[in-house]
PDB file of C-alpha atoms in Angstrom:
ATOM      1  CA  UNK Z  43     124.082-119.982 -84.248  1.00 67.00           C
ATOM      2  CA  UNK Z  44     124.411-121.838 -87.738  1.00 82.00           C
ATOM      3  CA  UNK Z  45     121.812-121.169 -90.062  1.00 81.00           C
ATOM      4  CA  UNK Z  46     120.431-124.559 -89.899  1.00 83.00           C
ATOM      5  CA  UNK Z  47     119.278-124.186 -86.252  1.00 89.00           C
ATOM      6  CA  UNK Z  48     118.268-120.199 -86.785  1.00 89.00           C
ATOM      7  CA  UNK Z  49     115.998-121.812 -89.457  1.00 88.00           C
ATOM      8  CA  UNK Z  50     114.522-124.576 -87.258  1.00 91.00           C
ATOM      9  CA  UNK Z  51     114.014-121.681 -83.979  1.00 92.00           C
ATOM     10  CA  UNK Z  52     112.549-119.647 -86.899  1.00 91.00           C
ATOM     11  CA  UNK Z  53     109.841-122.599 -87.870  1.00 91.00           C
ATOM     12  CA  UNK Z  54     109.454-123.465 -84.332  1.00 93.00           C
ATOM     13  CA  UNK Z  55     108.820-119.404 -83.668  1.00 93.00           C
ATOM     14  CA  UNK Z  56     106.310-118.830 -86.231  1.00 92.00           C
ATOM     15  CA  UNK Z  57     104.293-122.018 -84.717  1.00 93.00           C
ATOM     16  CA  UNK Z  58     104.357-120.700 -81.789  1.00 95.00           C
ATOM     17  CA  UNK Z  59     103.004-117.886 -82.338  1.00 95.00           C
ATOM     18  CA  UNK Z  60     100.661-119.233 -84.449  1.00 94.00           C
ATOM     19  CA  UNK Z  61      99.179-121.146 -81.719  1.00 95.00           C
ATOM     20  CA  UNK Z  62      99.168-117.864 -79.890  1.00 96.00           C
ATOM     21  CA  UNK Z  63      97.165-116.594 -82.172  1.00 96.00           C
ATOM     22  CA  UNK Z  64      94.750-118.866 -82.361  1.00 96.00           C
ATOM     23  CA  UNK Z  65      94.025-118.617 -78.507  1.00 97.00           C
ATOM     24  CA  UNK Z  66      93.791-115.041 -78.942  1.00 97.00           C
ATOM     25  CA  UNK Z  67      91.374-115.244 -81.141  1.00 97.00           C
ATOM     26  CA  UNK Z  68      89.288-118.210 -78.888  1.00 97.00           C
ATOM     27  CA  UNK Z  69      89.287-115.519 -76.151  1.00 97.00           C
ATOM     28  CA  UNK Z  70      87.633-113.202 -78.451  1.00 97.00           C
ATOM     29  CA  UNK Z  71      84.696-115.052 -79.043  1.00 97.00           C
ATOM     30  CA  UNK Z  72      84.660-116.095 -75.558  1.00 97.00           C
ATOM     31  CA  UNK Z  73      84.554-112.021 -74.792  1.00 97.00           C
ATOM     32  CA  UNK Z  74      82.131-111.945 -77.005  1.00 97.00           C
ATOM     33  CA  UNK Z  75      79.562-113.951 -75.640  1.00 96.00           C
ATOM     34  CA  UNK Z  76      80.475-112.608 -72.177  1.00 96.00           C
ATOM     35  CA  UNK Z  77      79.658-108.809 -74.151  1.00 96.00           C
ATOM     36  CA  UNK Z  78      76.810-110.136 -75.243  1.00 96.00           C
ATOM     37  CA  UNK Z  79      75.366-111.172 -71.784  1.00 95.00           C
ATOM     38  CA  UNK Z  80      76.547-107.673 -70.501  1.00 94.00           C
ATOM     39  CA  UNK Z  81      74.730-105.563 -73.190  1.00 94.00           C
ATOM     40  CA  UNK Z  82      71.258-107.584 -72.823  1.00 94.00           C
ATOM     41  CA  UNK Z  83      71.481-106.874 -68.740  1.00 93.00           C
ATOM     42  CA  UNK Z  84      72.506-102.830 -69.693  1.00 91.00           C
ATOM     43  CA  UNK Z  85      69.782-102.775 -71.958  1.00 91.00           C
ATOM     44  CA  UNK Z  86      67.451-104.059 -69.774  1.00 92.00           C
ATOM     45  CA  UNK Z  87      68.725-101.736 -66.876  1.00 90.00           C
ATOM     46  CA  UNK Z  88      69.659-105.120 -65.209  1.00 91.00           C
ATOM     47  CA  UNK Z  89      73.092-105.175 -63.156  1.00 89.00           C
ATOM     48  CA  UNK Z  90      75.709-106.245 -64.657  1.00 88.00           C
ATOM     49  CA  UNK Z  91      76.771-109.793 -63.319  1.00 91.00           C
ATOM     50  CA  UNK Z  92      79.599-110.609 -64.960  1.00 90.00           C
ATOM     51  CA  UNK Z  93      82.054-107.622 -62.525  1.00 89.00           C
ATOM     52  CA  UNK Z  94      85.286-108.757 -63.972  1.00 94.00           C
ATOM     53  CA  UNK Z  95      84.728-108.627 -67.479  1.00 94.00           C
ATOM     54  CA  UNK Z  96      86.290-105.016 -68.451  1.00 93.00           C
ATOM     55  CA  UNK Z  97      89.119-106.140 -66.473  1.00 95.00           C
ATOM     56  CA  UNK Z  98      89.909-109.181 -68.314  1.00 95.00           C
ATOM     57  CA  UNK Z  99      89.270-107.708 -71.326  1.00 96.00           C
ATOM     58  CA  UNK Z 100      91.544-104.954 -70.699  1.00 95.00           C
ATOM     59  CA  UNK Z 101      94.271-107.712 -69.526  1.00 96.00           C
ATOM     60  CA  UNK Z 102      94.127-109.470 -72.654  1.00 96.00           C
ATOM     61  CA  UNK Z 103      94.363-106.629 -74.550  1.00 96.00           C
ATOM     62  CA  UNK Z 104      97.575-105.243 -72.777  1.00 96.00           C
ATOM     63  CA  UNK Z 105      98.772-109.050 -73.748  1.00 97.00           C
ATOM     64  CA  UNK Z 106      98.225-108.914 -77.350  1.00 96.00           C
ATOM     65  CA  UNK Z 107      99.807-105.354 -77.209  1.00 96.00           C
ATOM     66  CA  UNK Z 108     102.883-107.181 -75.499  1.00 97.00           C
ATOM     67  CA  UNK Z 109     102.647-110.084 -78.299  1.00 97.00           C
ATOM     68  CA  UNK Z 110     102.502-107.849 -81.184  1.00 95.00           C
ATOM     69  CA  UNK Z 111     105.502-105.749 -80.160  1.00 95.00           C
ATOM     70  CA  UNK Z 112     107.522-109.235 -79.551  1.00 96.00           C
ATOM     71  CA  UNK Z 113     106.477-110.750 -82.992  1.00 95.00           C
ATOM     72  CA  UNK Z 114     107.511-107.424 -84.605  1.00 94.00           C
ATOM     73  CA  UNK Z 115     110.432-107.405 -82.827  1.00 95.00           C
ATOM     74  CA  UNK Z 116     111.376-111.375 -83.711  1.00 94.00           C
ATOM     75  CA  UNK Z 117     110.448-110.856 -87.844  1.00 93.00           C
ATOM     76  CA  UNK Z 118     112.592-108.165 -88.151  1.00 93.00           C
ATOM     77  CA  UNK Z 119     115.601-110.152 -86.128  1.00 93.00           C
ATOM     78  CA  UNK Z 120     114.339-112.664 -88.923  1.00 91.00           C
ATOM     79  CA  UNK Z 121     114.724-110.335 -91.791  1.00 91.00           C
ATOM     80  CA  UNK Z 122     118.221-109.246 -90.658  1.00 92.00           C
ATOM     81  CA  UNK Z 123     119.555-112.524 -90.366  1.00 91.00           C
ATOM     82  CA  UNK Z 124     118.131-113.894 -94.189  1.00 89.00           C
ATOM     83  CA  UNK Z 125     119.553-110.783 -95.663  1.00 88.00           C
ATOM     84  CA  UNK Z 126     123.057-111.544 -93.793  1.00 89.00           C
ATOM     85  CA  UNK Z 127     123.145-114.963 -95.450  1.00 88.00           C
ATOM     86  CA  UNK Z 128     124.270-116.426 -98.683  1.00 85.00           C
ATOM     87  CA  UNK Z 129     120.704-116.978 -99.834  1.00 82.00           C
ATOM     88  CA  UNK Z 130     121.012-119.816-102.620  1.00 81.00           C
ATOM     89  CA  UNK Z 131     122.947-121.844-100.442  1.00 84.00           C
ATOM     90  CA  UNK Z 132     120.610-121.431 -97.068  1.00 82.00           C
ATOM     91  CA  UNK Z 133     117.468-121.915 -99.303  1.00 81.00           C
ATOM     92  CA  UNK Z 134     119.489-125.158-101.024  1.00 82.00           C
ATOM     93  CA  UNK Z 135     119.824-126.739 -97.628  1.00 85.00           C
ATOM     94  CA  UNK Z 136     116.704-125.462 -95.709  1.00 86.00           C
ATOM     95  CA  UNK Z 137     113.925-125.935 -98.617  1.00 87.00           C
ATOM     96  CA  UNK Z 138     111.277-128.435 -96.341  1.00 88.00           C
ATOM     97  CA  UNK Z 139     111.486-126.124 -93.488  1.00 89.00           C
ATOM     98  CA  UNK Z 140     111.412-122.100 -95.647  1.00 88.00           C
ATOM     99  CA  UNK Z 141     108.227-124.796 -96.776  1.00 90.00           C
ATOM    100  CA  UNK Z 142     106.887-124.746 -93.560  1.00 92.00           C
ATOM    101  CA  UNK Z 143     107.607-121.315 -92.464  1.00 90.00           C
ATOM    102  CA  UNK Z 144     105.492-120.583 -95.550  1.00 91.00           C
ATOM    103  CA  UNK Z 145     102.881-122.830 -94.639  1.00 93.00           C
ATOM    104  CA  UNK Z 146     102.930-120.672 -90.806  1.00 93.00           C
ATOM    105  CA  UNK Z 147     103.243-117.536 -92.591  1.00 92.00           C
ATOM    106  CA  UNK Z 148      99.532-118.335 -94.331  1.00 94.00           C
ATOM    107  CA  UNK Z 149      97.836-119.684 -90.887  1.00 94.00           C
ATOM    108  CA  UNK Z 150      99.334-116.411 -89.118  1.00 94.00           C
ATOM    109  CA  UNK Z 151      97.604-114.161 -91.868  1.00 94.00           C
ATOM    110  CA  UNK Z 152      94.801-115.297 -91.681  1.00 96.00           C
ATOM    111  CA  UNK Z 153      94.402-115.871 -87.763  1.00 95.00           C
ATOM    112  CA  UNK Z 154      95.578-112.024 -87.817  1.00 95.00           C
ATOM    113  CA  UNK Z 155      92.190-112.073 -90.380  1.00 95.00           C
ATOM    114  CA  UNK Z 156      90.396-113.092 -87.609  1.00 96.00           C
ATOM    115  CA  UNK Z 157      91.872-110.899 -85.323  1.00 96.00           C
ATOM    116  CA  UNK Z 158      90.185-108.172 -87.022  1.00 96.00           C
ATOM    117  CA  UNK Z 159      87.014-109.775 -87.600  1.00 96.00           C
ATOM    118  CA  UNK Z 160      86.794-110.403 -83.906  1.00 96.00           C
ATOM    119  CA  UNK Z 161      87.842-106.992 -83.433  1.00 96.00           C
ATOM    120  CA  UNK Z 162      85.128-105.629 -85.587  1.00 96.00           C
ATOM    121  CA  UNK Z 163      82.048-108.041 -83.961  1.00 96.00           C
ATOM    122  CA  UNK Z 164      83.185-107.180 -80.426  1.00 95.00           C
ATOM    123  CA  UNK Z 165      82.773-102.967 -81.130  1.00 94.00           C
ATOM    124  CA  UNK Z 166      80.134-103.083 -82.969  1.00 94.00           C
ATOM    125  CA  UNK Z 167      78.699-104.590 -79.883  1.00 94.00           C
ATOM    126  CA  UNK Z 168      79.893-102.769 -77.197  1.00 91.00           C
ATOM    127  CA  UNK Z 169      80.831 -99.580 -78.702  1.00 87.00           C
ATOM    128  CA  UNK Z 170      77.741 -98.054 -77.016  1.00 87.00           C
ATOM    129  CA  UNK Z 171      78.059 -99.360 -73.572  1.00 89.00           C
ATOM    130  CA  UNK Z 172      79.151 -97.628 -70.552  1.00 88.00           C
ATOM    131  CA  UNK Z 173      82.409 -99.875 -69.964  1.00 87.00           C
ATOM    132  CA  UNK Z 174      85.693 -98.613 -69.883  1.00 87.00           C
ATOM    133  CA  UNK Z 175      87.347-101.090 -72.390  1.00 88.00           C
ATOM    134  CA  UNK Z 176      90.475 -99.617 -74.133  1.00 88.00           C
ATOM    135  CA  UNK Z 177      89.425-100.018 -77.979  1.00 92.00           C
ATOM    136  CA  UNK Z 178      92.280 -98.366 -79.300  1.00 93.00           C
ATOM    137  CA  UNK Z 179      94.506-100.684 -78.204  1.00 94.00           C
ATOM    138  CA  UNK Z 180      92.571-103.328 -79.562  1.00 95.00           C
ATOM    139  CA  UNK Z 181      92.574-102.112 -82.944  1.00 94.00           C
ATOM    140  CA  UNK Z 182      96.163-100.726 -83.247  1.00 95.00           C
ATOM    141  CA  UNK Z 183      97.039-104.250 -82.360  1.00 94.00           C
ATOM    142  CA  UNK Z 184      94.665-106.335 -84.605  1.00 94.00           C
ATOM    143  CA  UNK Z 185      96.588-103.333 -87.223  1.00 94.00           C
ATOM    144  CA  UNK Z 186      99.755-104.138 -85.992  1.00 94.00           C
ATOM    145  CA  UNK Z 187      99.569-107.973 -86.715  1.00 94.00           C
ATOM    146  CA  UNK Z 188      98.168-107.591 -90.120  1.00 94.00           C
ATOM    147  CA  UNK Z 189     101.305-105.883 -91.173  1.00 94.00           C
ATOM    148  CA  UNK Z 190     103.415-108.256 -89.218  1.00 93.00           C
ATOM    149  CA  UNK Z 191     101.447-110.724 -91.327  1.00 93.00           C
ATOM    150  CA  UNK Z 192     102.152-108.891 -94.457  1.00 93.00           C
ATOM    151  CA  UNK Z 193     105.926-108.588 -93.643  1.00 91.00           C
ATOM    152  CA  UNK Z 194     105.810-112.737 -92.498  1.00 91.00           C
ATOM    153  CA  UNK Z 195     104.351-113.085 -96.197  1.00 92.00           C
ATOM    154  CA  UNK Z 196     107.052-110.846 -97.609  1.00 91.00           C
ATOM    155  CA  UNK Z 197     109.518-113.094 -96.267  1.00 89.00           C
ATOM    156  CA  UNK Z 198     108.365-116.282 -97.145  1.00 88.00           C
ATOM    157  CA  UNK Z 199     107.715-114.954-100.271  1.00 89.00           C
ATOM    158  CA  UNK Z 200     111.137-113.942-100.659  1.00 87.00           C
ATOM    159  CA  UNK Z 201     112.733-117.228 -99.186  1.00 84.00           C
ATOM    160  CA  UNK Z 202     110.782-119.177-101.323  1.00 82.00           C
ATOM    161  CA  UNK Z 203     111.424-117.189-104.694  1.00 80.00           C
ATOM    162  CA  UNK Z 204     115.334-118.361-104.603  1.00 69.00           C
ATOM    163  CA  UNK Z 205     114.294-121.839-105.201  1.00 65.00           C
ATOM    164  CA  UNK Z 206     111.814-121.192-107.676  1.00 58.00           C
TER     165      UNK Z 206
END
């Protein structure tokens, strides 16, 4: 593949996934106010009538592990192939688009940023309650994409300064 189209699968790649992202991040607050629902009928020794929630919630969370791994996976594919090319002449010919990728890298950070923060909300909530929803996995993957987001930065960063 020429460097021209790896750039443009790249941009398109980073959209993507920035879209991703983002619906990660609606289902969150979705789970939230499903959580929320859940811990008013626990506290009130109510049952529970929302019976598929920890299994969603698990689902999506075994979905964002499998996103995280294949974002990892595609940034360092992305690294490898900018340091195998003759940087002043790729960045010369690809400026608009190592623009864009740029522009993605910020949205991604700070959907990531919201990752977290949706993280956070949703255990502080339902820390306490007696539902088997796998935490951990949660927060290695909202840890995960910050330093995917970090490392997009880097990148960007770095395809940016040869033009500077």
């Amino acid at each position: 593949m020429n460097p021209q189209e790896e750039i443009k699968r790249i941009l398109q790649e980073a959209e993507e996934q920035n879209n991703t992202m983002r619906c990660f991040n609606k289902d969150m607050i979705i789970y939230y106010g499903r959580l929320e629902t859940v811990a008013k009928q626990y506290r009130k020794r109510l049952p529970v009538k929302d019976a598929t929630f920890q299994e969603d919630f698990r689902e999506s969370m075994l979905k964002l592990r499998k996103f995280a791994d294949r974002v990892q996976d595609f940034w360092q594919r992305t690294r490898r192939f900018y340091n195998a090319v003759d940087k002043d002449n790729f960045v010369r010919e690809n400026r608009l688009d190592i623009k864009q990728i740029r522009t993605a890298a910020i949205s991604f950070s700070r959907q990531s940023g919201n990752l977290y923060l949706n993280y956070k909300n949703l255990n502080a909530l339902g820390k306490d309650l007696p539902l088997r929803l796998n935490w951990w996995l949660f927060e290695s993957s909202c840890s995960d994409m910050s330093k995917i987001s970090n490392n997009i930065l880097f990148i960007s960063r770095d395809m940016e300064k040869s033009y500077e």
